[in-house]
Protein backbone atom coordinates (compact mmCIF):
# COMPACT_ATOMS: atom_id res chain seq x y z
CA UNK A 1 0.00 0.00 0.00
CA UNK A 2 1.18 3.49 -0.86
CA UNK A 3 0.43 6.87 0.70
CA UNK A 4 2.93 9.06 -1.17
CA UNK A 5 4.44 9.40 -4.61
CA UNK A 6 7.46 11.53 -5.36
CA UNK A 7 7.35 13.34 -8.70
CA UNK A 8 10.76 14.31 -10.08
CA UNK A 9 11.27 16.03 -13.42
CA UNK A 10 14.84 16.41 -14.65
CA UNK A 11 16.13 19.62 -16.15
CA UNK A 12 17.08 18.97 -19.79
CA UNK A 13 19.92 21.49 -19.60
CA UNK A 14 17.95 24.07 -21.58
CA UNK A 15 17.97 27.60 -20.22
CA UNK A 16 14.60 28.33 -18.64
CA UNK A 17 13.53 31.77 -17.53
CA UNK A 18 11.96 31.82 -14.09
CA UNK A 19 8.58 32.51 -15.69
CA UNK A 20 8.87 29.54 -18.10
CA UNK A 21 9.94 27.29 -15.26
CA UNK A 22 7.01 28.39 -13.10
CA UNK A 23 4.50 27.96 -15.94
CA UNK A 24 5.77 24.44 -16.62
CA UNK A 25 5.65 23.65 -12.91
CA UNK A 26 2.05 24.82 -12.55
CA UNK A 27 0.99 22.99 -15.72
CA UNK A 28 2.50 19.67 -14.62
CA UNK A 29 1.06 19.95 -11.10
CA UNK A 30 -2.39 20.66 -12.55
CA UNK A 31 -2.05 17.52 -14.69
CA UNK A 32 -1.25 15.56 -11.50
CA UNK A 33 -4.31 16.94 -9.72
CA UNK A 34 -6.56 16.26 -12.72
CA UNK A 35 -5.36 12.66 -13.11
CA UNK A 36 -5.93 12.08 -9.39
CA UNK A 37 -9.46 13.47 -9.66
CA UNK A 38 -10.21 11.44 -12.78
CA UNK A 39 -8.64 8.12 -11.72
CA UNK A 40 -8.80 7.97 -7.92
CA UNK A 41 -10.97 10.78 -6.62
CA UNK A 42 -8.95 10.77 -3.37
CA UNK A 43 -8.03 14.02 -1.58
CA UNK A 44 -4.45 14.88 -2.48
CA UNK A 45 -1.82 17.24 -1.06
CA UNK A 46 1.05 18.34 -3.28
CA UNK A 47 4.12 19.62 -1.45
CA UNK A 48 7.66 20.51 -2.47
CA UNK A 49 10.06 17.70 -1.56
CA UNK A 50 12.33 18.44 1.38
CA UNK A 51 15.46 17.60 -0.58
CA UNK A 52 16.23 19.87 -3.53
CA UNK A 53 18.63 18.98 -6.33
CA UNK A 54 20.19 21.14 -9.03
CA UNK A 55 19.53 18.59 -11.79
CA UNK A 56 15.78 18.56 -11.08
CA UNK A 57 13.34 20.97 -12.65
CA UNK A 58 10.59 19.80 -10.29
CA UNK A 59 10.69 17.73 -7.11
CA UNK A 60 7.32 17.28 -5.40
CA UNK A 61 5.60 14.85 -3.07
CA UNK A 62 2.03 13.78 -3.80
CA UNK A 63 0.41 12.77 -0.49
CA UNK A 64 -2.87 10.86 -0.62
CA UNK A 65 -5.38 11.11 2.23
CA UNK A 66 -5.62 7.34 2.48
CA UNK A 67 -3.36 4.41 1.71
CA UNK A 68 -3.77 3.27 -1.89
CA UNK A 69 -3.83 -0.33 -3.01
CA UNK A 70 -1.11 -1.47 -5.38
CA UNK A 71 -3.65 -1.76 -8.23
CA UNK A 72 -4.80 1.82 -7.66
CA UNK A 73 -1.29 3.23 -7.62
CA UNK A 74 -0.28 1.30 -10.74
CA UNK A 75 -3.29 2.68 -12.64
CA UNK A 76 -2.61 6.19 -11.34
CA UNK A 77 1.08 6.03 -12.32
CA UNK A 78 0.25 4.76 -15.81
CA UNK A 79 -2.36 7.46 -16.42
CA UNK A 80 -0.15 10.19 -14.96
CA UNK A 81 2.89 9.16 -17.00
CA UNK A 82 0.81 9.11 -20.18
CA UNK A 83 -0.78 12.51 -19.51
CA UNK A 84 2.53 14.13 -18.54
CA UNK A 85 4.21 12.77 -21.68
CA UNK A 86 1.35 14.06 -23.86
CA UNK A 87 1.46 17.47 -22.17
CA UNK A 88 5.22 17.82 -22.64
CA UNK A 89 4.92 16.69 -26.26
CA UNK A 90 2.18 19.26 -26.97
CA UNK A 91 4.44 21.93 -25.47
CA UNK A 92 7.27 20.69 -27.70
CA UNK A 93 9.46 20.07 -24.66
CA UNK A 94 11.97 17.30 -25.20
CA UNK A 95 14.67 15.53 -23.21
CA UNK A 96 12.83 15.76 -19.90
CA UNK A 97 12.60 12.65 -17.76
CA UNK A 98 9.69 12.17 -15.38
CA UNK A 99 10.26 9.85 -12.44
CA UNK A 100 7.54 8.66 -10.08
CA UNK A 101 8.73 6.94 -6.91
CA UNK A 102 6.18 5.28 -4.64
CA UNK A 103 6.80 5.32 -0.91
CA UNK A 104 4.83 3.51 1.75
CA UNK A 105 3.99 4.94 5.13
CA UNK A 106 1.58 7.17 6.97
CA UNK A 107 -0.11 9.97 5.05
CA UNK A 108 -0.09 12.32 8.03
CA UNK A 109 3.02 14.28 7.14
XYZ file of N, CA and C in Angstrom:
327
model
N 0.842 -1.178 0.000
C 0.000 0.000 0.000
C 0.889 1.245 0.000
N 0.393 2.273 -0.646
C 1.185 3.487 -0.858
C 0.394 4.703 -0.382
N 1.083 5.626 0.275
C 0.434 6.866 0.700
C 1.057 8.093 0.039
N 2.248 7.910 -0.589
C 2.934 9.059 -1.167
C 3.702 8.661 -2.417
N 3.632 9.533 -3.404
C 4.444 9.400 -4.614
C 5.348 10.614 -4.690
N 6.564 10.400 -5.129
C 7.463 11.529 -5.361
C 7.560 11.738 -6.862
N 7.294 12.957 -7.298
C 7.354 13.337 -8.705
C 8.627 14.137 -8.918
N 9.514 13.615 -9.759
C 10.757 14.310 -10.082
C 10.836 14.496 -11.593
N 11.126 15.705 -12.008
C 11.274 16.035 -13.423
C 12.672 16.608 -13.601
N 13.464 15.960 -14.455
C 14.843 16.412 -14.654
C 14.898 17.630 -15.562
N 15.889 18.446 -15.332
C 16.134 19.622 -16.153
C 16.916 19.173 -17.382
N 16.402 19.446 -18.587
C 17.081 18.967 -19.793
C 18.346 19.746 -20.145
N 18.719 20.710 -19.314
C 19.915 21.491 -19.604
C 19.621 22.713 -20.451
N 18.376 22.904 -20.817
C 17.951 24.071 -21.579
C 17.801 25.246 -20.617
N 18.152 26.432 -21.083
C 17.971 27.598 -20.224
C 16.481 27.907 -20.116
N 15.991 27.992 -18.899
C 14.597 28.335 -18.638
C 14.579 29.662 -17.892
N 13.731 30.572 -18.335
C 13.526 31.768 -17.527
C 12.718 31.338 -16.308
N 12.726 32.158 -15.293
C 11.962 31.824 -14.088
C 10.474 31.711 -14.413
N 9.993 32.545 -15.308
C 8.578 32.506 -15.692
C 8.252 31.209 -16.427
N 9.095 30.795 -17.372
C 8.871 29.544 -18.100
C 8.892 28.354 -17.149
N 9.825 28.377 -16.239
C 9.942 27.288 -15.265
C 8.686 27.206 -14.398
N 8.215 28.344 -13.946
C 7.012 28.386 -13.095
C 5.778 27.948 -13.877
N 5.640 28.383 -15.126
C 4.501 27.963 -15.943
C 4.500 26.451 -16.153
N 5.661 25.884 -16.445
C 5.765 24.438 -16.622
C 5.432 23.715 -15.320
N 5.920 24.244 -14.218
C 5.651 23.650 -12.910
C 4.153 23.612 -12.624
N 3.484 24.733 -12.803
C 2.049 24.817 -12.550
C 1.281 23.890 -13.487
N 1.662 23.856 -14.751
C 0.995 22.990 -15.723
C 1.103 21.522 -15.319
N 2.307 21.076 -14.974
C 2.497 19.670 -14.619
C 1.790 19.315 -13.314
N 1.762 20.222 -12.357
C 1.057 19.946 -11.104
C -0.452 19.903 -11.312
N -0.959 20.715 -12.225
C -2.395 20.658 -12.552
C -2.741 19.339 -13.229
N -1.839 18.835 -14.063
C -2.046 17.522 -14.686
C -2.122 16.456 -13.592
N -1.233 16.522 -12.611
C -1.250 15.559 -11.498
C -2.588 15.597 -10.760
N -3.048 16.796 -10.441
C -4.313 16.940 -9.719
C -5.482 16.425 -10.549
N -5.475 16.713 -11.848
C -6.556 16.261 -12.721
C -6.580 14.736 -12.841
N -5.422 14.122 -13.005
C -5.361 12.657 -13.109
C -5.845 12.031 -11.803
N -5.447 12.594 -10.673
C -5.925 12.078 -9.393
C -7.447 12.158 -9.316
N -8.009 13.292 -9.690
C -9.459 13.470 -9.657
C -10.153 12.477 -10.580
N -9.604 12.305 -11.780
C -10.209 11.436 -12.784
C -10.073 9.953 -12.428
N -8.920 9.537 -11.937
C -8.642 8.118 -11.724
C -9.007 7.653 -10.314
N -8.625 8.423 -9.297
C -8.798 7.968 -7.918
C -9.903 8.695 -7.164
N -10.000 9.993 -7.356
C -10.972 10.781 -6.616
C -10.666 10.858 -5.125
N -9.396 10.754 -4.768
C -8.955 10.774 -3.374
C -8.359 12.150 -3.073
N -8.684 12.748 -1.917
C -8.035 14.019 -1.581
C -6.512 13.884 -1.641
N -5.881 14.912 -2.189
C -4.452 14.878 -2.477
C -3.805 16.180 -2.026
N -2.632 16.067 -1.412
C -1.825 17.238 -1.065
C -0.543 17.170 -1.877
N -0.193 18.278 -2.503
C 1.048 18.344 -3.280
C 1.975 19.315 -2.562
N 3.168 18.805 -2.204
C 4.124 19.617 -1.452
C 5.500 19.535 -2.096
N 6.270 20.603 -1.997
C 7.664 20.507 -2.468
C 8.404 19.461 -1.636
N 9.251 18.687 -2.282
C 10.061 17.698 -1.563
C 11.059 18.425 -0.678
N 11.417 17.809 0.427
C 12.330 18.445 1.379
C 13.748 18.530 0.849
N 14.114 17.616 -0.017
C 15.462 17.604 -0.583
C 15.397 18.198 -1.979
N 16.191 19.224 -2.221
C 16.232 19.873 -3.525
C 17.514 19.450 -4.234
N 17.451 19.368 -5.547
C 18.627 18.983 -6.325
C 18.730 19.886 -7.547
N 19.948 20.238 -7.901
C 20.187 21.138 -9.025
C 19.707 20.537 -10.339
N 19.875 19.223 -10.520
C 19.532 18.595 -11.790
C 18.035 18.379 -11.973
N 17.224 18.747 -10.972
C 15.781 18.559 -11.076
C 15.078 19.877 -11.376
N 14.186 19.829 -12.340
C 13.340 20.973 -12.654
C 12.211 21.055 -11.628
N 11.640 19.900 -11.299
C 10.587 19.797 -10.293
C 10.898 18.641 -9.358
N 10.534 18.801 -8.091
C 10.692 17.733 -7.113
C 9.577 17.908 -6.084
N 8.497 17.149 -6.243
C 7.320 17.284 -5.399
C 6.902 15.950 -4.820
N 6.201 16.022 -3.689
C 5.603 14.852 -3.073
C 4.093 14.955 -3.230
N 3.482 13.871 -3.668
C 2.033 13.784 -3.801
C 1.534 12.905 -2.656
N 0.902 13.497 -1.663
C 0.406 12.774 -0.493
C -1.083 12.510 -0.652
N -1.471 11.260 -0.523
C -2.870 10.863 -0.615
C -3.458 10.768 0.788
N -4.739 11.110 0.921
C -5.380 11.111 2.230
C -5.469 9.710 2.826
N -5.550 8.717 1.987
C -5.617 7.337 2.480
C -4.569 6.497 1.760
N -4.286 5.354 2.337
C -3.361 4.412 1.705
C -4.020 3.866 0.440
N -3.251 3.784 -0.629
C -3.767 3.274 -1.893
C -3.308 1.838 -2.094
N -4.186 1.044 -2.665
C -3.833 -0.327 -3.007
C -2.858 -0.317 -4.172
N -2.093 -1.383 -4.296
C -1.111 -1.473 -5.377
C -1.759 -1.300 -6.747
N -2.955 -1.881 -6.940
C -3.646 -1.764 -8.228
C -4.010 -0.310 -8.519
N -4.438 0.410 -7.489
C -4.799 1.818 -7.661
C -3.582 2.651 -8.040
N -2.482 2.416 -7.353
C -1.292 3.229 -7.615
C -0.709 2.923 -8.984
N -0.778 1.667 -9.409
C -0.285 1.301 -10.745
C -1.102 2.019 -11.808
N -2.416 1.996 -11.663
C -3.290 2.677 -12.636
C -3.024 4.182 -12.638
N -2.882 4.762 -11.444
C -2.608 6.194 -11.337
C -1.282 6.542 -12.003
N -0.240 5.771 -11.728
C 1.077 6.030 -12.315
C 1.045 5.923 -13.833
N 0.339 4.917 -14.355
C 0.247 4.757 -15.814
C -0.461 5.941 -16.454
N -1.592 6.331 -15.882
C -2.357 7.462 -16.423
C -1.567 8.768 -16.307
N -0.919 8.965 -15.173
C -0.152 10.188 -14.963
C 1.031 10.269 -15.920
N 1.752 9.171 -16.077
C 2.893 9.158 -16.998
C 2.434 9.468 -18.420
N 1.324 8.869 -18.831
C 0.805 9.115 -20.180
C 0.404 10.580 -20.357
N -0.333 11.124 -19.399
C -0.784 12.513 -19.508
C 0.382 13.501 -19.451
N 1.364 13.243 -18.601
C 2.530 14.132 -18.539
C 3.319 14.086 -19.841
N 3.501 12.890 -20.398
C 4.206 12.766 -21.680
C 3.472 13.516 -22.787
N 2.144 13.363 -22.843
C 1.353 14.058 -23.864
C 1.437 15.572 -23.682
N 1.390 16.030 -22.447
C 1.461 17.465 -22.166
C 2.804 18.037 -22.603
N 3.886 17.351 -22.246
C 5.218 17.818 -22.635
C 5.387 17.795 -24.150
N 4.831 16.775 -24.796
C 4.921 16.687 -26.257
C 4.156 17.836 -26.918
N 2.965 18.151 -26.411
C 2.182 19.256 -26.974
C 2.893 20.592 -26.788
N 3.667 20.706 -25.724
C 4.439 21.933 -25.471
C 5.774 21.925 -26.206
N 6.026 20.864 -26.957
C 7.272 20.690 -27.705
C 8.489 20.759 -26.789
N 8.355 20.147 -25.618
C 9.460 20.066 -24.662
C 10.029 18.662 -24.741
N 11.323 18.588 -25.025
C 11.972 17.295 -25.200
C 13.078 17.116 -24.174
N 13.524 15.889 -24.053
C 14.665 15.527 -23.205
C 14.407 15.776 -21.722
N 13.167 15.667 -21.316
C 12.827 15.762 -19.902
C 12.415 14.371 -19.447
N 12.963 13.943 -18.336
C 12.597 12.652 -17.762
C 11.691 12.883 -16.563
N 10.619 12.106 -16.504
C 9.694 12.173 -15.381
C 9.838 10.881 -14.593
N 10.091 11.007 -13.303
C 10.263 9.853 -12.435
C 9.219 9.906 -11.335
N 8.497 8.801 -11.166
C 7.540 8.664 -10.075
C 8.049 7.577 -9.147
N 8.251 7.922 -7.880
C 8.728 6.942 -6.907
C 7.672 6.779 -5.825
N 7.176 5.565 -5.667
C 6.179 5.282 -4.643
C 6.870 5.018 -3.317
N 6.282 5.559 -2.247
C 6.802 5.317 -0.905
C 5.646 4.931 -0.006
N 5.861 3.945 0.821
C 4.829 3.513 1.753
C 4.987 4.259 3.058
N 3.918 4.285 3.823
C 3.992 4.936 5.126
C 2.736 5.713 5.415
N 2.732 6.402 6.529
C 1.582 7.173 6.966
C 1.408 8.411 6.110
N 0.165 8.782 5.860
C -0.109 9.967 5.046
C -0.287 11.214 5.900
N 0.049 11.154 7.164
C -0.091 12.319 8.034
C 1.241 13.024 8.186
N 1.722 13.600 7.103
C 3.024 14.278 7.144
C 2.853 15.759 7.340
